Amino acid sequence: MSGLLLKGVSKRYGNGINAVSNFNLELAKGELTVLAGPKGSGKSTILNIICGLETADEGEIIIDQQNCAGLAPKERGVCVVFPSHTFYPGHTVYENLEFSLKLVKCQKAERRERIMKTVEALGIADTLEKLPEELTPAQSFEAILARAVVREPKIILIDEPFPDIPTEEQELFWQAMVDLNKKFRHTMIVATNNPEQALAIKARTVVLKNGYIQQIDAVDRICENPANVYVAQFINRFNMTTAEAVLSENEAGGLSLLIDKVSAEIPVIAPENKKLSSYIGREVTVGIRRSLLVPKKNAEQGIKGKIDEVTEENGVRKGMFKSKLFDAEITLDDTMKKGDKVALQAVEGSIFIFDRDTGKTIL
Ligand code: ADP
Ligand code: MG
């Protein structure tokens, strides 16, 4: 069953900015989807349109099969969690949760029941008598999620949940959202400008650019098969960098990418591909996943450079590869040492080829 359906939603602000254009998305009831894109790509606008804080110029919003046209925000059953949301200081977590329920005219006995059910499921019952200022950042976030859950919404929208927390400390937070979704089965959208968060949440992900959807898929599949150079650069797995190249036939009868700037030749590892063949002799954009490349000594082909700054940790030797095209950390074999000339070789999955004009993925 559909939990949320957005059909052809567009929004242009008074200043002439098209924040969202022809946005189409369906979430199954209980599904968690990540909306990912850099600042200004339209994420908040979409969320505001869903909850009714903004009106779309075009399109339909359908929540649990009900069309939201003409419905006020409080009639939609949508709860939005913003990072700036905090609790009233000087009041316990319980009082804060209860206050949120008083707003929706929930009776006292039911308030208690809903609060207990929620905090027990979330495992934060021991924070009820604490003041907001006594909570750890993670408890505080869970309590804010709890405040949304007690309202028993149909949809929970979370906008940039943790902008100020370092990525390595965010695990508890995104785990809290994933757990919340598993336990309560709300239809949920989490908006983030941080691709690492999208990868960590591991849900279906929508990548946005200037209000246009670029790709919708499981985030792992987006990594494997980015639709275009924009998506590949945004998600940026394996330290991808781009360069301009010409696709040419090589002596071995296969295809090579020639990067003029550094006179590198990279053989293309791919089965015969009609689409790719049509690009022979043309300029393309090549996406190189630096950390997947493999160094080789005395190689004719590949991206040529020198090894610098060798380090060893737990028996693994690493070096900094330096070339005119880029620097990259590489894993060395026993024979490689500082100062050696090596050429980086592409392996399957380390190279993408994009149409230079449209940015669309060819390979
Ligand atoms: P995101 O949440 O991805 O950062 P937003 O939805 O906030 O993106 O913004 C999308 C675009 O719309 C941006 O170019 C932004 O400057 C513009 N925008 C957002 N809100 C308004 C507004 N109230 N009035 C005018 N322009 C806005
Ligand atoms: Mg935003």
mmCIF file of N, CA, C and O in Angstrom, residues 9 68 76 91 122 129 186-187:
data_model
loop_
_atom_site.group_PDB
_atom_site.id
_atom_site.type_symbol
_atom_site.label_atom_id
_atom_site.label_comp_id
_atom_site.label_asym_id
_atom_site.label_seq_id
_atom_site.Cartn_x
_atom_site.Cartn_y
_atom_site.Cartn_z
ATOM 1 N N VAL A 9 5.179 17.173 -8.707
ATOM 2 C CA VAL A 9 5.216 18.338 -7.829
ATOM 3 C C VAL A 9 6.283 19.347 -8.292
ATOM 4 O O VAL A 9 7.433 18.983 -8.532
ATOM 5 N N CYS A 68 -4.058 15.508 -0.383
ATOM 6 C CA CYS A 68 -3.878 16.568 0.626
ATOM 7 C C CYS A 68 -4.300 17.943 0.143
ATOM 8 O O CYS A 68 -4.141 18.921 0.874
ATOM 9 N N ARG A 76 -2.809 16.667 8.236
ATOM 10 C CA ARG A 76 -2.160 15.715 7.326
ATOM 11 C C ARG A 76 -1.539 14.515 8.022
ATOM 12 O O ARG A 76 -1.151 13.556 7.370
ATOM 13 N N HIS A 91 11.988 21.596 31.977
ATOM 14 C CA HIS A 91 10.906 20.606 32.032
ATOM 15 C C HIS A 91 11.474 19.240 31.688
ATOM 16 O O HIS A 91 12.312 19.136 30.802
ATOM 17 N N LEU A 122 11.653 2.611 22.368
ATOM 18 C CA LEU A 122 12.902 3.258 21.950
ATOM 19 C C LEU A 122 14.040 3.005 22.939
ATOM 20 O O LEU A 122 15.192 3.361 22.668
ATOM 21 N N GLU A 129 12.510 11.258 33.506
ATOM 22 C CA GLU A 129 12.523 12.247 34.592
ATOM 23 C C GLU A 129 13.709 13.204 34.488
ATOM 24 O O GLU A 129 13.918 14.050 35.336
ATOM 25 N N HIS A 186 6.677 3.803 10.545
ATOM 26 C CA HIS A 186 6.154 5.014 9.937
ATOM 27 C C HIS A 186 6.717 5.114 8.529
ATOM 28 O O HIS A 186 7.823 4.647 8.269
ATOM 29 N N THR A 187 5.978 5.758 7.665
ATOM 30 C CA THR A 187 6.542 6.144 6.382
ATOM 31 C C THR A 187 7.473 7.320 6.693
ATOM 32 O O THR A 187 7.062 8.256 7.362
#
